[in-house]
Amino acid sequence: MTTARQTTNIAITERGGVSDYKPEGAQITDIYGKHVFNDHVMRQRLPKQVYKTIKKTIDNREPLDATIADTVAAAMKDWAVELGATHFTHWFQPLTGATAEKHDAFLVADELGNAILQFSGKELVQGEPDASSFPSGGIRATFEARGYTAWDPTSPAFVRKTNTGATLCIPTAFCSYTGEALDKKTPLLRSEAAMSKAAARLLNLLGSEEVTGAHSNAGLEQEYFLIDAEYYHQRPDLVAAGRTLFGAPSYKGQSLEDHYFGAIKSRIRTFMEDSERYLYRLGIPIKTRHNEVAPAQYEVAPIFEAANIAVDHNMLIMEVMKEVAGKHKLRMILHEKPFAGINGSGKHCNWSITDSLGNNLLEPGHTPHENMQFLVVLTAIIRAVDKYAKLLRISVAHAGNDHRLGANEAPPAIISIFLGEELETIVKQLVAGSKTSSKGASKIQLGSSVLPHLPKDTTDRNRTSPFAFTGNKFEFRALGASQHVSGPVFFLNTMVADSMDYLSEQIQAAIDGGSTLEQAADKVVKATLTKHQRVIFNGDGYSQEWQAEAAKRGLYNLKTTPDATAHMMDEDIIELFEHYNVLTKGELESRYNIKLETYIKSLQVEVDAVKDIAKTMILPAALKYKAQMDSLNLGPAVKAISGDLDGQIEALAKAIAKLEKEAAHEGGHDLGAHAKHFCDKLVPAMLAVREHADKLETLVADELWPLPKYREMLLLS
Ligand code: ADP
Ligand code: MG
């Protein structure tokens, strides 16, 4: 008898390593941005005056001049049609965390029965998808379902092509008719405005009078797994829950550490090259690819871009790569913990701020003035991360990421900042008011001396810190691989805006009290760092000592999604978002509800899948094997090595019964309590089922085992 698993194993020997290389002849420079309605295309195709107006809108993030919309729409349509587009869609990002689209043809029929292609300014600027089925977290009753999408001209429109057609995609924000944000883009854009204003105010005060604003950047490193599509389809847990809920460890996991940065197999490389070509056409600057730590795990990273665009591009990267993987008979898995016992997948958000003159505010400078500015901005960020640590923790809290944070492969659930030795020394000296640096050379005082040289590529790359300074940017490392990046970025922008305003006020007050600018900045930086330096930690974030030390310092250690989310409606959080017009209390509350609902629903899928797979696949296989064994007259030696088959079968049945009992618990109305029940009762109950199922996997005859095994999924491709 050949099992489905064996058939797949054989099929892969023919697939693996075969590259379907067709010379394309195209250089990156030939294809890059070819499917994007970018600056270059606009300059070519728009009347000069219209081009100038739209450029101003984009650069200054100003409201769109309605009179030019028709002209822009017509040019966009002509361009898209030349690329084969028949349809357009507003492309938006509802609170599901995925993207959404509803296509309309450019088609209009005239009286003679002919087809005309049309696309109006109104259709470009505003859309009205029936939004009744998107989650709103209670913000909007279904009877007033109408939401509308509004063009975001700062993120360029693009064409997505297939072999049979193409669609013009217009990035949009998605709001209710009463103006509430129903999406992930709107608060990000609002937070950019808030941070821009606060940064300009602070920099103006510090003497950079020409600065009119700032924006944040994001460089997103994306981890993922690839497994053969046929295995995937034989694993109902992967299909439904995105991760394996069962599976004994592979003999060969990541212990040999031979996968990290290893030679990339040609089948995988072919997939990477194919998806990159697609992404280059979309103007996404993919830069880096490599094998990651776990077998079958990889990473892709583009060059950083303005955060709003980087976030859109990250969504496209995930979507396009999933599609292209299918073409290669692979499945891309973005879950944070698809396989137990080996590393899961995260997403690093490299974040920085650029002012309107193009200066990176996180770049230590060469002049005393630049240094003062750098240290004040750094102080603002340190204060923000300490004051709103719980917010950063909330921004990465979801069911998948609960498997990673604090699991010795990802940063701990405690939010702290890593500065590196040089910078930490400077902070310490600023706090102590000491006059000399450790090197005994320059005087550490704001605005009066040049900072010691800060090496950008410190060998001391602390991988255990959730929020690390890496030379000219911060790297927020706690994000889950699957997650939408808007939340982490808009939380960060808003809390940093708050800190910048705080420092502006304090410095202004000191100046009003008679201090010089330098004295004022010195004093305020010192006081602020003294208060918030507890969040700085350069040691091993994975260690037990840090857990104890962090508790002593009074830092939050919010281990699970329900624990973290419990702080989402804290008074200071509501005030922060309301003050900066990023989220109203209602909008925040809707996100709180959705976060918990999503947590509960995704765990409910897992619970149902565990019950089903255990009862209809694993238990029957074990019983069949038991019947075979029982029919034989076994000698004592065979018995001795056969393990406790009967005992494990009984234990599995008991564990399933326990899970069913816990799952029967009625939710009630309190989302927080319901989520806690899933976390405290159902997660351990699922693990107990798994424990016995995985033991059985090591006892039952291989030919009877219904699920592809870890050693197959992870090592064969
Ligand atoms: P790693 O952390 O793996 O060493 P890199 O240092 O090469 O990786 O950079 C990772 C990401 O950080 C890339 O996307 C890169 O473009 C981005 N990055 C570099 N400089 C900045 C910056 N100033 N702001 C935001 N992201 C940046
Ligand atoms: Mg990195």
CSV table of C-alpha atoms and ligand atoms in Angstrom, one decimal, residues 217-221 260-261 287-288 290 299 301-305 348-354 360 362-363 457 461 463 470 472-475 477, ligand 1:
chain,number,residue,atom,x,y,z
A,217,ASN,CA,10.6,55.2,7.8
A,218,ALA,CA,10.3,51.4,8.0
A,219,GLY,CA,12.5,48.7,6.8
A,220,LEU,CA,10.7,45.4,7.3
A,221,GLU,CA,12.6,42.1,7.5
A,260,TYR,CA,21.1,29.6,8.6
A,261,PHE,CA,22.7,31.5,5.7
A,287,LYS,CA,17.3,43.7,-1.3
A,288,THR,CA,18.1,40.7,0.8
A,290,HIS,CA,18.7,34.2,2.9
A,299,GLU,CA,13.9,35.7,5.1
A,301,ALA,CA,13.9,42.2,3.2
A,302,PRO,CA,13.4,45.3,1.0
A,303,ILE,CA,15.3,48.6,1.4
A,304,PHE,CA,13.5,50.8,3.9
A,305,GLU,CA,10.9,53.3,2.6
A,348,HIS,CA,11.7,43.1,12.3
A,349,CYS,CA,10.6,46.7,11.9
A,350,ASN,CA,13.6,49.0,11.4
A,351,TRP,CA,12.2,52.4,12.2
A,352,SER,CA,13.6,55.9,11.9
A,353,ILE,CA,12.5,59.5,11.4
A,354,THR,CA,13.5,61.8,8.5
A,360,ASN,CA,17.8,61.1,9.6
A,362,LEU,CA,18.6,59.1,14.5
A,363,GLU,CA,21.9,59.6,12.9
A,457,ASP,CA,27.9,48.2,12.7
A,461,ARG,CA,24.3,43.1,18.0
A,463,ARG,CA,19.5,39.9,19.2
A,470,THR,CA,21.4,49.9,15.5
A,472,ASN,CA,21.0,55.2,12.8
A,473,LYS,CA,17.6,53.5,13.4
A,474,PHE,CA,15.8,51.5,16.0
A,475,GLU,CA,14.9,47.9,15.3
A,477,ARG,CA,12.0,43.0,16.8
B,1,ADP,P1,20.1,43.2,9.7
B,1,ADP,O1,19.3,43.7,10.8
B,1,ADP,O2,19.6,41.8,9.3
B,1,ADP,O3,21.6,43.3,9.9
B,1,ADP,P2,20.2,45.5,7.9
B,1,ADP,O4,21.0,46.2,8.9
B,1,ADP,O5,20.9,45.3,6.6
B,1,ADP,O6,19.7,44.1,8.4
B,1,ADP,O7,18.9,46.3,7.7
B,1,ADP,C1,17.7,45.8,7.9
B,1,ADP,C2,16.6,46.7,7.3
B,1,ADP,O8,16.8,48.0,7.9
B,1,ADP,C3,16.6,46.9,5.8
B,1,ADP,O9,15.3,46.9,5.4
B,1,ADP,C4,17.2,48.3,5.7
B,1,ADP,O10,16.8,48.9,4.5
B,1,ADP,C5,16.6,49.0,6.9
B,1,ADP,N1,17.2,50.3,7.2
B,1,ADP,C6,18.5,50.7,7.0
B,1,ADP,N2,18.6,52.0,7.4
B,1,ADP,C7,17.4,52.4,7.9
B,1,ADP,C8,16.9,53.6,8.4
B,1,ADP,N3,17.6,54.7,8.6
B,1,ADP,N4,15.5,53.6,8.8
B,1,ADP,C9,14.8,52.5,8.6
B,1,ADP,N5,15.2,51.4,8.2
B,1,ADP,C10,16.5,51.3,7.8
